[in-house]
PDB file of C-alpha atoms in Angstrom:
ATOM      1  CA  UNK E   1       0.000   0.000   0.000  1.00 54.00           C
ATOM      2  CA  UNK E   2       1.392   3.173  -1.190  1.00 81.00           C
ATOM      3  CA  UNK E   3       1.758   6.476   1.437  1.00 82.00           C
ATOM      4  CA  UNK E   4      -0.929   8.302  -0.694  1.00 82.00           C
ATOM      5  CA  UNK E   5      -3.541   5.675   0.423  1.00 86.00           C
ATOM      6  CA  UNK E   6      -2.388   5.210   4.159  1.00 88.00           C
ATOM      7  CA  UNK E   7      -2.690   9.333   4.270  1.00 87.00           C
ATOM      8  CA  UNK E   8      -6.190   9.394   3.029  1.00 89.00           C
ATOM      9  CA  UNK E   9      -6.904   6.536   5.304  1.00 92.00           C
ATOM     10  CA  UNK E  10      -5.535   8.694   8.071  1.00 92.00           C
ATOM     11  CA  UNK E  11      -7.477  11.484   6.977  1.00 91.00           C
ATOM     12  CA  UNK E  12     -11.243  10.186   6.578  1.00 94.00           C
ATOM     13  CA  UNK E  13     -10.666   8.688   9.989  1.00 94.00           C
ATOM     14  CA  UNK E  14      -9.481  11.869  11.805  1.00 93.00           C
ATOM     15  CA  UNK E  15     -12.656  13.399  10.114  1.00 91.00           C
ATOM     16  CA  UNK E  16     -15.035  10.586  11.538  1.00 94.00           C
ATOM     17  CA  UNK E  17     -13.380  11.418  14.476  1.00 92.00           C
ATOM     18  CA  UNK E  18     -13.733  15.075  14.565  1.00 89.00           C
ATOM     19  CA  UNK E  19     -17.270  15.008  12.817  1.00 90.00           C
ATOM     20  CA  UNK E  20     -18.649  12.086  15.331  1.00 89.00           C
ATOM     21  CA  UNK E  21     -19.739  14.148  18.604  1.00 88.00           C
ATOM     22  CA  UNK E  22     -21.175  16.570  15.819  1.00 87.00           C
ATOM     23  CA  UNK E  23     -23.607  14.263  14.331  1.00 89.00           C
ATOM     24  CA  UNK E  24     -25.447  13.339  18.189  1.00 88.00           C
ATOM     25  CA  UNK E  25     -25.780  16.917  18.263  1.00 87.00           C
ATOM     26  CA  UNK E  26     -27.554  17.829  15.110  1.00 86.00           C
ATOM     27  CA  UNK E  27     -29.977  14.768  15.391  1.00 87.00           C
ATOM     28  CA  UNK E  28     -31.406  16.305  18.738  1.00 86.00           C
ATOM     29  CA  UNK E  29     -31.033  19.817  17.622  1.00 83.00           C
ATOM     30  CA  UNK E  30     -32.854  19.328  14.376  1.00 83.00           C
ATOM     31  CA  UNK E  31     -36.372  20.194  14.182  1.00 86.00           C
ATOM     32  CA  UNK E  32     -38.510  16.769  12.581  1.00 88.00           C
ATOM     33  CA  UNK E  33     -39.374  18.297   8.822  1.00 87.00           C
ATOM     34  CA  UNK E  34     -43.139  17.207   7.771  1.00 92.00           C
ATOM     35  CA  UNK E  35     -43.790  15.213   4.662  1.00 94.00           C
ATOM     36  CA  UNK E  36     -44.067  18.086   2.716  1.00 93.00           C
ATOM     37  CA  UNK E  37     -40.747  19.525   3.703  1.00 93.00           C
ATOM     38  CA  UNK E  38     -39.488  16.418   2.896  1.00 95.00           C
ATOM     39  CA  UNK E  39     -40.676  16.020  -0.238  1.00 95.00           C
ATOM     40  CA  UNK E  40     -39.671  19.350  -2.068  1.00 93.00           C
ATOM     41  CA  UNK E  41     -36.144  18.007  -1.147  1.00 95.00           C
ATOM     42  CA  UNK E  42     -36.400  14.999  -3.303  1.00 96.00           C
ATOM     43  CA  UNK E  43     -37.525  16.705  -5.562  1.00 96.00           C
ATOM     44  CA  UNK E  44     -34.674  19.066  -5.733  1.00 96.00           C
ATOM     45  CA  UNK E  45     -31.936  16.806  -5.246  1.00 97.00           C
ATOM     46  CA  UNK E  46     -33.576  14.406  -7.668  1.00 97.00           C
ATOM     47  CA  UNK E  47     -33.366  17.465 -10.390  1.00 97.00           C
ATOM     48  CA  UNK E  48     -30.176  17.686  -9.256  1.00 97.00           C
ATOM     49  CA  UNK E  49     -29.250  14.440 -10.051  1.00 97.00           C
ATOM     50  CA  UNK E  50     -30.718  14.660 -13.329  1.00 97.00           C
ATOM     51  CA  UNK E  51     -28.500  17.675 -14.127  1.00 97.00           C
ATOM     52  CA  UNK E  52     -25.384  15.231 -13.416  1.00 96.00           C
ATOM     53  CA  UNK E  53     -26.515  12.399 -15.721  1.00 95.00           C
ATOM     54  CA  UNK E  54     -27.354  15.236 -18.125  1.00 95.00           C
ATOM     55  CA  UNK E  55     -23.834  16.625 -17.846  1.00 94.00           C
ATOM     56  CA  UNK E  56     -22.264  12.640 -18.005  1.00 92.00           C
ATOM     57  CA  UNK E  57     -24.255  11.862 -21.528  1.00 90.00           C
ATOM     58  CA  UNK E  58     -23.144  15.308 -23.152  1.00 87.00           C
ATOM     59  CA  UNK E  59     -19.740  13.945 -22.106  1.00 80.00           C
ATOM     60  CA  UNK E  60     -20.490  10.721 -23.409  1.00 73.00           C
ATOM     61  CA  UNK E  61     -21.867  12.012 -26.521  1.00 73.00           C
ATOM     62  CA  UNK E  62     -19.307  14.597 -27.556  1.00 67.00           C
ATOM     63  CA  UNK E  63     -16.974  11.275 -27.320  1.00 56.00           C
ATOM     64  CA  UNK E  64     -19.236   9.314 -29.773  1.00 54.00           C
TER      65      UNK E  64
ATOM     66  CA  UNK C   1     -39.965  64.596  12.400  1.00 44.00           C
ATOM     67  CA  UNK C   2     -41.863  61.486  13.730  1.00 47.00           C
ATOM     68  CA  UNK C   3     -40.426  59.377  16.243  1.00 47.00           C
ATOM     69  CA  UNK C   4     -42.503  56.544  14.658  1.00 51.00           C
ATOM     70  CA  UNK C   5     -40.297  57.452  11.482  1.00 53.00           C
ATOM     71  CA  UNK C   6     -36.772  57.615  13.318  1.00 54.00           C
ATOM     72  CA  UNK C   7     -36.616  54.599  15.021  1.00 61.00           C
ATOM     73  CA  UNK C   8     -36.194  51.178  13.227  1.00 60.00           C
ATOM     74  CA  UNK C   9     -38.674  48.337  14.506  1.00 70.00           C
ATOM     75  CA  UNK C  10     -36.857  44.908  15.435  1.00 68.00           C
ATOM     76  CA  UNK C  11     -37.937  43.049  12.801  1.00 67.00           C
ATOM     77  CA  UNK C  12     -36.469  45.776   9.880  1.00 73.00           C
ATOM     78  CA  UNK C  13     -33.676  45.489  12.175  1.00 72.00           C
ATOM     79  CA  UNK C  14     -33.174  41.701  11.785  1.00 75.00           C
ATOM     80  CA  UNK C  15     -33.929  41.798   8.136  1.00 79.00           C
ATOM     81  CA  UNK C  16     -30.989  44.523   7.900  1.00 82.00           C
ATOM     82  CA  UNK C  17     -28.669  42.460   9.670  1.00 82.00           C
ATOM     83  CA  UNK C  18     -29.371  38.776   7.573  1.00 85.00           C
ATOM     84  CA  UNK C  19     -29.642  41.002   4.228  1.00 87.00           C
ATOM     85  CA  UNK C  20     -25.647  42.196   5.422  1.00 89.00           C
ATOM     86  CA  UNK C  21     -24.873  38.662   6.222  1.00 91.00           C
ATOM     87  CA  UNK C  22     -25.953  37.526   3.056  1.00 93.00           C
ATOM     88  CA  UNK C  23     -24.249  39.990   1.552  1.00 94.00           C
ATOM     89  CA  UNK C  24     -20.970  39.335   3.077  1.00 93.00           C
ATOM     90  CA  UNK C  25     -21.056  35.866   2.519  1.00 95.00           C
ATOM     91  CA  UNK C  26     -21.445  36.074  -0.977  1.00 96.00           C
ATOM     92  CA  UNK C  27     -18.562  39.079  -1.540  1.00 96.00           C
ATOM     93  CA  UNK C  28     -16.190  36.936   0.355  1.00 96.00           C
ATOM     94  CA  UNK C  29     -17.496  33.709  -1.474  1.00 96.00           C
ATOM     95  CA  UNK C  30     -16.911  34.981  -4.462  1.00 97.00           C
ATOM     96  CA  UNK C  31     -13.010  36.886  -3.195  1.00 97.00           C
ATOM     97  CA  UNK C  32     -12.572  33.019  -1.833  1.00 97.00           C
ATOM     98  CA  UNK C  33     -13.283  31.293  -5.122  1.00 97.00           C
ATOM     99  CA  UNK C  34     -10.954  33.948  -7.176  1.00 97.00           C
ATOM    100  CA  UNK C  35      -7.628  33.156  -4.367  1.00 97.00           C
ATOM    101  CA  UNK C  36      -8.718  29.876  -4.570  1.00 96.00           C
ATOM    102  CA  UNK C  37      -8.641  29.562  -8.502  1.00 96.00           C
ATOM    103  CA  UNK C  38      -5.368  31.553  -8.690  1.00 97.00           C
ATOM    104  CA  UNK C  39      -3.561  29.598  -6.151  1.00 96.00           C
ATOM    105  CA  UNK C  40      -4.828  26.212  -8.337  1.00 96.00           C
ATOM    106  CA  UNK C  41      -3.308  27.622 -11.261  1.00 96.00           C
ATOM    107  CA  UNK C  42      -0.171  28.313  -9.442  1.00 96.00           C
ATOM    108  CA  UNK C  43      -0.127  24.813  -8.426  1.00 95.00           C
ATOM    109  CA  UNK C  44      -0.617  23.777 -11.623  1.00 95.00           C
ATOM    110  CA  UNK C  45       1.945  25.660 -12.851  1.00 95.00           C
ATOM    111  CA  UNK C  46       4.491  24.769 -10.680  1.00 94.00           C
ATOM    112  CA  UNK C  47       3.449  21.159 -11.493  1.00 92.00           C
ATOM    113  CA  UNK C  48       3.090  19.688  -7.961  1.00 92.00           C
ATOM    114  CA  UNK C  49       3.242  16.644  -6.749  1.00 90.00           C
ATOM    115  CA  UNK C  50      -0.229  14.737  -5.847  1.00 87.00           C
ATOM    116  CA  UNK C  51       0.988  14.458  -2.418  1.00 87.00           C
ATOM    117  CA  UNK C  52       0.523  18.284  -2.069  1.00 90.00           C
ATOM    118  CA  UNK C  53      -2.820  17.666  -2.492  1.00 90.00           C
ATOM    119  CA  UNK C  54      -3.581  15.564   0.759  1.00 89.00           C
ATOM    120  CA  UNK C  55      -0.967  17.536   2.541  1.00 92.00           C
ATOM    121  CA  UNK C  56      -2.974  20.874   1.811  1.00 93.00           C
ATOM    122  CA  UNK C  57      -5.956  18.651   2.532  1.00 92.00           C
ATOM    123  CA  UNK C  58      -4.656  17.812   6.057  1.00 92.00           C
ATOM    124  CA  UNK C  59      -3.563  21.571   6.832  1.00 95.00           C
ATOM    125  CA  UNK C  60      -6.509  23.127   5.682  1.00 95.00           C
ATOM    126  CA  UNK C  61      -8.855  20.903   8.048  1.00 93.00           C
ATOM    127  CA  UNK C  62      -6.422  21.951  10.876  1.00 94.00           C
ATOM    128  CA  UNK C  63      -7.392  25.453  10.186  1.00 96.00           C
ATOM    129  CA  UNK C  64     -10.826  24.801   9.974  1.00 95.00           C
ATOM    130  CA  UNK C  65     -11.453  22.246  13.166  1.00 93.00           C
ATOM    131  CA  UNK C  66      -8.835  24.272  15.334  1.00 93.00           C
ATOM    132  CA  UNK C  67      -8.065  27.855  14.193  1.00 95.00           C
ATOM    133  CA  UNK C  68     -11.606  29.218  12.730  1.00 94.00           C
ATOM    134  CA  UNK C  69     -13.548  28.471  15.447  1.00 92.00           C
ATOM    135  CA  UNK C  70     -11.050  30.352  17.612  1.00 93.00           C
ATOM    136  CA  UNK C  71     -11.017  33.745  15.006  1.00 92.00           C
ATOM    137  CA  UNK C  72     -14.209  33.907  13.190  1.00 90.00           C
ATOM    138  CA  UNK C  73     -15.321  36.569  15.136  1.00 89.00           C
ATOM    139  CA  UNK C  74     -11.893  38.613  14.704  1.00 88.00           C
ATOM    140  CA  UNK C  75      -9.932  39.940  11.827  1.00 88.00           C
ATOM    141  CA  UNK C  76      -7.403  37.225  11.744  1.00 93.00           C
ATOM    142  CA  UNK C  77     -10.631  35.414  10.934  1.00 93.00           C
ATOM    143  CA  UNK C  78     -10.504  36.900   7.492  1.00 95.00           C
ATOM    144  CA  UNK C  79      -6.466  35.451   6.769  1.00 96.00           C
ATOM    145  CA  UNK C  80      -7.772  31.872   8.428  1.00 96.00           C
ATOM    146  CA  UNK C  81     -10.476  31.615   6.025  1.00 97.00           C
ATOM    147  CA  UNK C  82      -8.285  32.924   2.891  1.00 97.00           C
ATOM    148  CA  UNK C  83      -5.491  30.393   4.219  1.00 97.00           C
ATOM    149  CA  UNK C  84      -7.905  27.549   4.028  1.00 97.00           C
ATOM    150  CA  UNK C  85      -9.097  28.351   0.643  1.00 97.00           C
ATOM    151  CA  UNK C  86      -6.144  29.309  -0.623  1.00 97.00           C
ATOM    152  CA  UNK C  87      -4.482  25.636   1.041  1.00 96.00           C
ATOM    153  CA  UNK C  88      -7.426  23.811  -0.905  1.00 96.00           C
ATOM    154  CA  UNK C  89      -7.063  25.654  -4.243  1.00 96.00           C
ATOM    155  CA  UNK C  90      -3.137  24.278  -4.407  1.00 96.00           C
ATOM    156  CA  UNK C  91      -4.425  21.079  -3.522  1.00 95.00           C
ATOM    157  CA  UNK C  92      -6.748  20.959  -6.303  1.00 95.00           C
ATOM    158  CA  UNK C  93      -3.805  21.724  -9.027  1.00 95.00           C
ATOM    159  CA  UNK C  94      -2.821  18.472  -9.060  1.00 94.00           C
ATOM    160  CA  UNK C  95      -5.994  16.932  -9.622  1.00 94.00           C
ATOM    161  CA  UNK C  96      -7.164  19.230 -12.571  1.00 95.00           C
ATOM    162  CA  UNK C  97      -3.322  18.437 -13.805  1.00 94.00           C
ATOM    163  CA  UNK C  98      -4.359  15.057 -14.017  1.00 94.00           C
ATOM    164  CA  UNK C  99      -7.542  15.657 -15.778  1.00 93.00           C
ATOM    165  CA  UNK C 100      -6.407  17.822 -18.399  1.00 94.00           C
ATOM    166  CA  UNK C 101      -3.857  15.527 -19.220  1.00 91.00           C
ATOM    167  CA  UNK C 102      -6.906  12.943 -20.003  1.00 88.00           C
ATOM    168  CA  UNK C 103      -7.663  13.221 -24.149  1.00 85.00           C
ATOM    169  CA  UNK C 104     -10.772  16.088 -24.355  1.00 84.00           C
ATOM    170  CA  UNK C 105      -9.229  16.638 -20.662  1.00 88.00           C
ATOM    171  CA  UNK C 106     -10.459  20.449 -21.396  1.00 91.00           C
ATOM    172  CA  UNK C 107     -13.943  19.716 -21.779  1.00 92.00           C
ATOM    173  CA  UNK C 108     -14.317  17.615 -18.597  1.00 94.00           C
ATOM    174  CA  UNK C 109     -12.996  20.256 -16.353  1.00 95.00           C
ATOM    175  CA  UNK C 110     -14.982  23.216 -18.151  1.00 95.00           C
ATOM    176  CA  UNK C 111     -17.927  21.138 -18.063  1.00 95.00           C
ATOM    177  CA  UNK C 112     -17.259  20.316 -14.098  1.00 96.00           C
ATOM    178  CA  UNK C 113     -16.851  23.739 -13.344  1.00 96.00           C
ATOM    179  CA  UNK C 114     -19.973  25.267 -15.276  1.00 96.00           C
ATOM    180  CA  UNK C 115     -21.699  22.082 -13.518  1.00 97.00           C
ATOM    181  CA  UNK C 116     -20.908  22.974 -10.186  1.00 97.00           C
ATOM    182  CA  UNK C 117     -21.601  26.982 -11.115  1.00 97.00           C
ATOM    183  CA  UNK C 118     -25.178  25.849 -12.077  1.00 97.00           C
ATOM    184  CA  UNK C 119     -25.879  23.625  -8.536  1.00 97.00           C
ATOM    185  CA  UNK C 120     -24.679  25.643  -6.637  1.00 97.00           C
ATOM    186  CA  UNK C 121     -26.450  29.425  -8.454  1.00 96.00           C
ATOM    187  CA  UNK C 122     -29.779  27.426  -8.671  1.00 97.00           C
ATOM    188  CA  UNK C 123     -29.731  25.782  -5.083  1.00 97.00           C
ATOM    189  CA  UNK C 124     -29.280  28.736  -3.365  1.00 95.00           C
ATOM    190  CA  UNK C 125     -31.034  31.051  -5.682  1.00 95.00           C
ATOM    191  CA  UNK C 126     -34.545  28.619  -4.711  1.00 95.00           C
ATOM    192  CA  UNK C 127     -33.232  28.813  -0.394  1.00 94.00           C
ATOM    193  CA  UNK C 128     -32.634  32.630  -1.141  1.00 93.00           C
ATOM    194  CA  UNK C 129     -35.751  33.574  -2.900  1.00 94.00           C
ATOM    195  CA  UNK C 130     -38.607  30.707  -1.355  1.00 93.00           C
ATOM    196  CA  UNK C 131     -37.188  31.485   1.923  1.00 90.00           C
ATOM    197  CA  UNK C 132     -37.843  27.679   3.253  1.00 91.00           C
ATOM    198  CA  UNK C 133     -36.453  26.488   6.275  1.00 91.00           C
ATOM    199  CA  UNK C 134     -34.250  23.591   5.488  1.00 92.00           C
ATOM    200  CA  UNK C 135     -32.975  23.312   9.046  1.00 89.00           C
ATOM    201  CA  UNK C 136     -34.681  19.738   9.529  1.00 92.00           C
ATOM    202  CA  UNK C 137     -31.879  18.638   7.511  1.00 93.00           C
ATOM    203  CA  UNK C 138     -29.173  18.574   9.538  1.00 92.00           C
ATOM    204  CA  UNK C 139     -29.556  15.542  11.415  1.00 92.00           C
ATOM    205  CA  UNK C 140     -29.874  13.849   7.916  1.00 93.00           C
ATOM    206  CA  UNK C 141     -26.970  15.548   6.345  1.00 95.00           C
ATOM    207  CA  UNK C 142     -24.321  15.053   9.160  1.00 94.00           C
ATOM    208  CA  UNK C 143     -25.770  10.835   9.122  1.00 95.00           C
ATOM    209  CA  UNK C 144     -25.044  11.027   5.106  1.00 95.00           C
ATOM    210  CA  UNK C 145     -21.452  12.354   5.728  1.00 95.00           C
ATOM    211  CA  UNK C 146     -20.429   9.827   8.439  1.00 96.00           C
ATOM    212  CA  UNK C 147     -22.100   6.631   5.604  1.00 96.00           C
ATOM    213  CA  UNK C 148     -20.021   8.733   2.834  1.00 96.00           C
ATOM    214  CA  UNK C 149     -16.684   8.623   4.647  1.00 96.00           C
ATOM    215  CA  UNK C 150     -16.799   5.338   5.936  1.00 96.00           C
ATOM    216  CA  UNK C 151     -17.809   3.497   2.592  1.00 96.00           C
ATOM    217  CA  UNK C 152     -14.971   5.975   1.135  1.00 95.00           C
ATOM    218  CA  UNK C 153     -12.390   4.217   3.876  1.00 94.00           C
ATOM    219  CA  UNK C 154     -13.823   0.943   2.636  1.00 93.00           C
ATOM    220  CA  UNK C 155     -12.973   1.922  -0.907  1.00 92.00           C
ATOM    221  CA  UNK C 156      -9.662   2.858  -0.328  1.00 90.00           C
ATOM    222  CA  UNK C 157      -8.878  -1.065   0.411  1.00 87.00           C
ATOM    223  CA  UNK C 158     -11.365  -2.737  -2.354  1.00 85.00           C
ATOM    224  CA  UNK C 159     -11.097  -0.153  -5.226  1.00 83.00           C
ATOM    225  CA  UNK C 160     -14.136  -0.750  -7.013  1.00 89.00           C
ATOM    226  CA  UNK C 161     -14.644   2.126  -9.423  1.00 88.00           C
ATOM    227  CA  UNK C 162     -18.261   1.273  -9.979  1.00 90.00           C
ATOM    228  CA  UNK C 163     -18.349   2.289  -6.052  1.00 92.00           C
ATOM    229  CA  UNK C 164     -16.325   5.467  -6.559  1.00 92.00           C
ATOM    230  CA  UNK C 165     -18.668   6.870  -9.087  1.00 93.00           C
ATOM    231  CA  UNK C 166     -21.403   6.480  -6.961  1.00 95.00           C
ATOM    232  CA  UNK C 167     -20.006   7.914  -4.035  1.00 96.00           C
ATOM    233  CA  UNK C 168     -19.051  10.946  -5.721  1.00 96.00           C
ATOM    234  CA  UNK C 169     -23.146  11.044  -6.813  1.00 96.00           C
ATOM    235  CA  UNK C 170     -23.671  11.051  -3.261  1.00 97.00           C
ATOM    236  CA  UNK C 171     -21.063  13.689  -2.529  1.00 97.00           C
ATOM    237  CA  UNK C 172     -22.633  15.884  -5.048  1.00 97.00           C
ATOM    238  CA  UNK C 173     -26.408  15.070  -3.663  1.00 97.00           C
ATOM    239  CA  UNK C 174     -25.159  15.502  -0.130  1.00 97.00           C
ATOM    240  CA  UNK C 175     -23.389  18.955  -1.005  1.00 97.00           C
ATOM    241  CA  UNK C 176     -26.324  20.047  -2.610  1.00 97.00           C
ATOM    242  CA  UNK C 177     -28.139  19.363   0.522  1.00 97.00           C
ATOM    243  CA  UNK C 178     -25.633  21.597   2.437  1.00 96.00           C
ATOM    244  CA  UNK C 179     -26.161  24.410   0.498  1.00 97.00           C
ATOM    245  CA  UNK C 180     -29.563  24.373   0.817  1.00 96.00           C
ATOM    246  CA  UNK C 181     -29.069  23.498   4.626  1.00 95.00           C
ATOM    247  CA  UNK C 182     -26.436  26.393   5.071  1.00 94.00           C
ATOM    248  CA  UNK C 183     -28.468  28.846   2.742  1.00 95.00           C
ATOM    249  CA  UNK C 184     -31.420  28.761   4.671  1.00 93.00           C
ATOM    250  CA  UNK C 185     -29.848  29.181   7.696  1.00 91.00           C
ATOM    251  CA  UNK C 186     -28.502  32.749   6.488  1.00 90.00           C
ATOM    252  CA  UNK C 187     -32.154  33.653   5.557  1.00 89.00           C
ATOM    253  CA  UNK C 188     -33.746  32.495   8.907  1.00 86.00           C
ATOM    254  CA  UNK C 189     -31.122  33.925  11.092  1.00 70.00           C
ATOM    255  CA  UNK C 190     -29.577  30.607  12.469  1.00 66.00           C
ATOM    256  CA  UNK C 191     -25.635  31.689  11.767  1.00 76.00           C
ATOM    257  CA  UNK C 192     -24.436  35.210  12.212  1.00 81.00           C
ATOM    258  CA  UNK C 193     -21.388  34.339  11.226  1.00 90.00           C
ATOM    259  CA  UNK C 194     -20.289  35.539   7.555  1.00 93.00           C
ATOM    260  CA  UNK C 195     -16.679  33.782   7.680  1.00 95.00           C
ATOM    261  CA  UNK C 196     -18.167  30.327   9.115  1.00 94.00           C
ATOM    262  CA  UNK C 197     -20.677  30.765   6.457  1.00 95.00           C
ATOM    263  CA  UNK C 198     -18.342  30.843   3.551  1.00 96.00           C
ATOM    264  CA  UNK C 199     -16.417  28.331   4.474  1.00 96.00           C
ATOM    265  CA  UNK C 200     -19.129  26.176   4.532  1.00 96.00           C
ATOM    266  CA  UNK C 201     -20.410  26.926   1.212  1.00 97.00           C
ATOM    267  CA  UNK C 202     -16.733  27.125  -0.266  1.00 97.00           C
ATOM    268  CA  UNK C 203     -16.608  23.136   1.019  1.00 97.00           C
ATOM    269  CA  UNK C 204     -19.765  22.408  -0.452  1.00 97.00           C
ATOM    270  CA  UNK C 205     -18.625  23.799  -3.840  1.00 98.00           C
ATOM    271  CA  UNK C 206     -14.989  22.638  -3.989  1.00 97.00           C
ATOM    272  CA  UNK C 207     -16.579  19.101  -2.982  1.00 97.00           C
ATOM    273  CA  UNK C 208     -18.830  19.326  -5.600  1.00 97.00           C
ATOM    274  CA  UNK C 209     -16.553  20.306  -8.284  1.00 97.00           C
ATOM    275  CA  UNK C 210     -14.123  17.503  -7.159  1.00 97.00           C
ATOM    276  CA  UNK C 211     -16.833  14.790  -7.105  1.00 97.00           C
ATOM    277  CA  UNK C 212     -17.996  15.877 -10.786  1.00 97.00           C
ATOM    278  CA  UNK C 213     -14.823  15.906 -12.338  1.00 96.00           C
ATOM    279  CA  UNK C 214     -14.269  11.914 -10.869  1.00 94.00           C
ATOM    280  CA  UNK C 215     -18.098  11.058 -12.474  1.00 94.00           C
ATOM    281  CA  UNK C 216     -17.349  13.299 -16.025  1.00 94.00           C
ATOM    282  CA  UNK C 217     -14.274  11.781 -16.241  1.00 91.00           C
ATOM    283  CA  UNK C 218     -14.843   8.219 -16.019  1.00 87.00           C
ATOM    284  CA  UNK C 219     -18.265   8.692 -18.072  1.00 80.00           C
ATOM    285  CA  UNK C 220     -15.975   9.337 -20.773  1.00 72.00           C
ATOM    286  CA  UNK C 221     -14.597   6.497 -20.323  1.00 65.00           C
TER     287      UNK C 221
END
């Protein structure tokens, strides 16, 4: 295993480490979001993800 | 004159103060983004190693977990948050080195950044003008980063690139999240803070770029 992986090893797990007391917190701190609230973020991260596979077959495309 | 027209109620006052915010986010988003860019091309110039990459990566999450939180709220703030962007921007030479190197190299990196441009004008462009509260996120969005870095630990062992594509599609769905998450906590008055603010949305954007040039580039494969 090269030092490049072992570093980014070292790296995600000090950020799981740093991030973990964080994520306790914002689970109790967040307000519950209704159905509703829910739903218009699907919808907007779903658009988003369309946007990406847009952008990967104009890539694709151009190649063809 | 009125007293009735001298005085300024609470709420115009609060409205004043997340309008400035807002404001100040975005002018030093945008200053960030400009340092950030110049010190990539630097990088690129100078044709670094991708080691410099993680070791900017490492230094500029120092600053962030252990220096920002200690001067947001002065003026060395403002050199913390430039050294963090500028850290990240060097780190990212190497990467779009590699890219551009790829044949039609050019196209994936123009068409990562106007990508990332678009996500990022649109998402907060809706927070900005619908004025939702996206603060029931957060909880979600802090669970999503902790299942993103561990299956990206996991990766680093079993290299499976069908794996890395779609963790970068989370990364990019994730970010997206944040900026909706940190957008709407400018309009509803949950951060103060215009220097923790644009570091947040910096992340989100550099994370986004990052994960779109890994998906462009091996669609085109």
């Amino acid at each position: 295993m090269d030092w490049i992986k072992i570093l980014s090893a070292v790296f995600i797990v000090a950020m799981l480490v740093f991030l973990w007391p964080r994520v306790g917190q914002m689970i109790r701190e967040s307000r519950k979001g209704t159905i509703n609230e829910w739903l218009w973020v699907g919808l907007l991260l779903l658009a988003v993800a369309a946007f990406v596979v847009f952008l990967m077959q104009s890539m694709h495309s151009t190649v063809l | 004159m009125s007293l009735q027209n001298s005085t300024v109620s609470p709420r115009s006052e609060s409205l004043l103060a997340t309008n400035q915010l807002i404001r100040n986010t975005y002018l030093m988003l945008s200053l960030t983004l400009i340092f950030s860019a110049a010190m990539a091309g630097v990088s690129m110039w100078m044709n670094l190693p991708p080691m410099i990459s993680l070791i900017a990566m490492f230094g500029s999450m120092a600053l962030i977990w252990f220096v920002l939180p200690r001067t947001a709220r002065s003026g060395a703030g403002l050199v913390t948050v430039f050294a963090i962007t500028g850290l990240m921007g060097l780190g990212l030479g190497p990467t779009i080195n590699y890219y551009l190197h790829l044949e039609g190299g050019d196209q994936i990196v123009m068409t990562a950044l106007g990508g990332t441009g678009a996500i990022f004008l649109a998402l907060s462009a809706y927070a900005l003008i619908s004025r939702r509260d996206f603060s029931f996120m957060g909880g979600f969005l802090m669970v999503g980063m902790i299942v993103v870095l561990l299956a990206m630990l996991g990766n680093l062992f079993f290299h499976l690139p069908a794996l890395s594509m779609a963790l970068s599609g989370a990364v990019i769905l994730l970010m997206s999240g944040f900026i909706l998450f940190d957008t709407s906590r400018m309009v509803n008055s949950g951060e103060d803070n215009y220097l923790m603010m644009t570091v947040s949305l910096y992340l989100s954007i550099f994370n986004i770029f990052v994960s779109l040039l890994n998906i462009l580039g091996a669609s085109r494969d």
